[in-house]
Amino acid sequence: MTINRLLAFFLLMISCNLYFSQDVTIKDDKVLVDGKQILKAEKINVAQYSFFSMKDDQEILLYRYMDNETPRYVSDDYFILNFLTEKTRVESTDLGKISNFMNSKKGMEKLVKWLLKERVLNHDGELNPERVAVFKDKYHENITERTLR
């Protein structure tokens, strides 16, 4: 009896996750959420991506991966998110949120999902200034100012 209840609960949780999850893909320099294009993407190199607004083709977000000038030592690596229209910079070592070392496009898809989940981006691809500030408060680690050069 308890096994049936646990199984039913497990199936309910999985179905809720599938229902509320969003399908984010980057294809042909287009960021698609559930099949609708919300942003344009440009891969600059393996460690840099730019995202552009659909409304006015303005660059709104620049992602950069920094190896902290130690390519063989991964523990000090971090990423930078520049929200250009909001003039806000977020530096974080929490690479688990977006990392996918074999495919940078998949990592950028995880980034967009994360920004949608945090409501930094809305479903029209526009930045929410209040949520950008909250995002910075939550995740900014101020790495550049803490690092001696």
CSV table of C-alpha atoms in Angstrom, one decimal:
chain,number,residue,atom,x,y,z
A,1,MET,CA,0.0,0.0,0.0
A,2,THR,CA,2.7,2.5,0.9
A,3,ILE,CA,4.7,1.6,-2.2
A,4,ASN,CA,1.7,2.5,-4.4
A,5,ARG,CA,1.4,5.9,-2.5
A,6,LEU,CA,5.1,6.6,-3.0
A,7,LEU,CA,4.9,5.7,-6.6
A,8,ALA,CA,1.9,7.9,-7.1
A,9,PHE,CA,3.6,10.8,-5.3
A,10,PHE,CA,6.8,10.3,-7.4
A,11,LEU,CA,4.8,10.3,-10.7
A,12,LEU,CA,3.0,13.5,-9.6
A,13,MET,CA,6.2,15.2,-8.8
A,14,ILE,CA,7.7,14.3,-12.2
A,15,SER,CA,4.6,15.4,-14.1
A,16,CYS,CA,4.7,18.8,-12.2
A,17,ASN,CA,8.3,19.3,-13.1
A,18,LEU,CA,7.7,18.4,-16.8
A,19,TYR,CA,4.7,20.7,-16.9
A,20,PHE,CA,6.4,23.7,-15.4
A,21,SER,CA,9.8,23.3,-17.1
A,22,GLN,CA,10.5,25.3,-20.2
A,23,ASP,CA,12.2,24.0,-23.3
A,24,VAL,CA,15.1,26.4,-24.0
A,25,THR,CA,17.1,25.9,-27.2
A,26,ILE,CA,19.7,27.9,-29.1
A,27,LYS,CA,19.5,27.2,-32.8
A,28,ASP,CA,20.8,29.2,-35.7
A,29,ASP,CA,21.7,32.1,-33.3
A,30,LYS,CA,18.1,32.2,-32.0
A,31,VAL,CA,17.2,31.7,-28.4
A,32,LEU,CA,13.9,29.8,-28.4
A,33,VAL,CA,11.7,29.2,-25.4
A,34,ASP,CA,8.9,26.7,-26.0
A,35,GLY,CA,9.4,27.3,-29.8
A,36,LYS,CA,9.1,31.1,-29.6
A,37,GLN,CA,12.2,33.2,-30.3
A,38,ILE,CA,12.9,35.6,-27.4
A,39,LEU,CA,16.5,36.6,-28.0
A,40,LYS,CA,19.3,36.5,-30.6
A,41,ALA,CA,22.6,34.9,-29.6
A,42,GLU,CA,26.0,35.3,-30.9
A,43,LYS,CA,28.9,33.0,-30.0
A,44,ILE,CA,32.0,35.2,-30.0
A,45,ASN,CA,34.3,32.3,-28.9
A,46,VAL,CA,34.2,29.3,-26.6
A,47,ALA,CA,34.3,31.5,-23.5
A,48,GLN,CA,32.0,34.4,-24.7
A,49,TYR,CA,28.4,34.8,-25.7
A,50,SER,CA,26.3,37.8,-26.5
A,51,PHE,CA,22.5,38.0,-26.3
A,52,PHE,CA,20.5,40.7,-28.2
A,53,SER,CA,17.0,42.0,-27.8
A,54,MET,CA,14.5,41.1,-30.4
A,55,LYS,CA,12.8,44.5,-30.1
A,56,ASP,CA,15.7,46.8,-31.0
A,57,ASP,CA,18.6,44.4,-31.7
A,58,GLN,CA,20.5,45.9,-28.7
A,59,GLU,CA,23.0,43.8,-26.8
A,60,ILE,CA,21.5,43.2,-23.4
A,61,LEU,CA,23.7,40.5,-21.9
A,62,LEU,CA,27.4,39.5,-22.3
A,63,TYR,CA,28.6,36.2,-20.8
A,64,ARG,CA,32.3,35.6,-20.3
A,65,TYR,CA,34.1,32.6,-18.8
A,66,MET,CA,37.3,33.6,-17.0
A,67,ASP,CA,40.0,31.0,-16.1
A,68,ASN,CA,41.7,33.6,-13.9
A,69,GLU,CA,44.9,33.2,-15.9
A,70,THR,CA,45.4,29.7,-14.5
A,71,PRO,CA,44.3,27.3,-17.3
A,72,ARG,CA,45.3,24.1,-15.5
A,73,TYR,CA,43.8,25.1,-12.2
A,74,VAL,CA,40.0,25.0,-12.4
A,75,SER,CA,39.1,25.8,-8.8
A,76,ASP,CA,39.5,29.6,-9.2
A,77,ASP,CA,37.5,29.8,-12.5
A,78,TYR,CA,34.4,32.1,-12.6
A,79,PHE,CA,32.0,33.6,-15.0
A,80,ILE,CA,30.9,37.2,-15.6
A,81,LEU,CA,27.4,38.2,-16.6
A,82,ASN,CA,27.3,41.8,-17.9
A,83,PHE,CA,23.7,43.1,-18.0
A,84,LEU,CA,24.6,45.9,-20.4
A,85,THR,CA,21.4,47.9,-20.5
A,86,GLU,CA,21.2,47.8,-16.7
A,87,LYS,CA,24.9,48.6,-16.3
A,88,THR,CA,25.2,45.7,-13.9
A,89,ARG,CA,28.0,43.1,-13.6
A,90,VAL,CA,27.7,39.8,-11.8
A,91,GLU,CA,30.7,37.6,-11.1
A,92,SER,CA,30.2,34.1,-9.7
A,93,THR,CA,32.2,30.9,-9.1
A,94,ASP,CA,28.9,28.8,-9.1
A,95,LEU,CA,29.8,27.1,-12.4
A,96,GLY,CA,27.3,24.3,-11.7
A,97,LYS,CA,24.4,26.6,-12.6
A,98,ILE,CA,25.6,26.8,-16.3
A,99,SER,CA,28.5,24.5,-16.8
A,100,ASN,CA,28.5,22.0,-19.6
A,101,PHE,CA,32.1,21.6,-20.6
A,102,MET,CA,31.5,19.6,-23.7
A,103,ASN,CA,29.1,22.0,-25.4
A,104,SER,CA,29.0,25.7,-24.7
A,105,LYS,CA,25.6,26.0,-26.4
A,106,LYS,CA,24.1,23.7,-23.8
A,107,GLY,CA,25.7,25.8,-21.1
A,108,MET,CA,24.1,28.9,-22.5
A,109,GLU,CA,20.7,27.2,-22.7
A,110,LYS,CA,21.1,26.4,-19.0
A,111,LEU,CA,22.0,30.1,-18.4
A,112,VAL,CA,18.8,31.3,-20.1
A,113,LYS,CA,16.7,28.7,-18.1
A,114,TRP,CA,18.4,30.1,-14.9
A,115,LEU,CA,17.6,33.7,-15.8
A,116,LEU,CA,14.0,32.8,-16.6
A,117,LYS,CA,13.6,30.9,-13.4
A,118,GLU,CA,15.0,33.9,-11.4
A,119,ARG,CA,12.7,36.1,-13.5
A,120,VAL,CA,15.6,38.3,-14.6
A,121,LEU,CA,14.4,37.6,-18.2
A,122,ASN,CA,10.7,37.5,-19.0
A,123,HIS,CA,9.1,35.4,-21.7
A,124,ASP,CA,9.5,38.2,-24.2
A,125,GLY,CA,13.2,38.4,-23.7
A,126,GLU,CA,13.2,41.6,-21.8
A,127,LEU,CA,15.3,42.3,-18.6
A,128,ASN,CA,13.4,43.1,-15.4
A,129,PRO,CA,15.6,45.8,-13.7
A,130,GLU,CA,14.3,45.0,-10.2
A,131,ARG,CA,15.1,41.3,-10.6
A,132,VAL,CA,18.5,42.1,-12.1
A,133,ALA,CA,19.3,43.9,-8.8
A,134,VAL,CA,18.0,41.0,-6.8
A,135,PHE,CA,20.0,38.6,-8.9
A,136,LYS,CA,23.2,40.6,-8.3
A,137,ASP,CA,22.5,40.6,-4.5
A,138,LYS,CA,22.1,36.8,-4.6
A,139,TYR,CA,25.0,35.7,-6.8
A,140,HIS,CA,27.6,38.5,-7.2
A,141,GLU,CA,30.9,37.5,-5.4
A,142,ASN,CA,32.9,40.5,-6.3
A,143,ILE,CA,35.8,38.4,-7.5
A,144,THR,CA,37.7,41.0,-9.5
A,145,GLU,CA,38.0,43.4,-6.5
A,146,ARG,CA,39.0,40.6,-4.2
A,147,THR,CA,41.8,39.2,-6.5
A,148,LEU,CA,45.2,40.6,-6.3
A,149,ARG,CA,46.8,41.2,-9.6
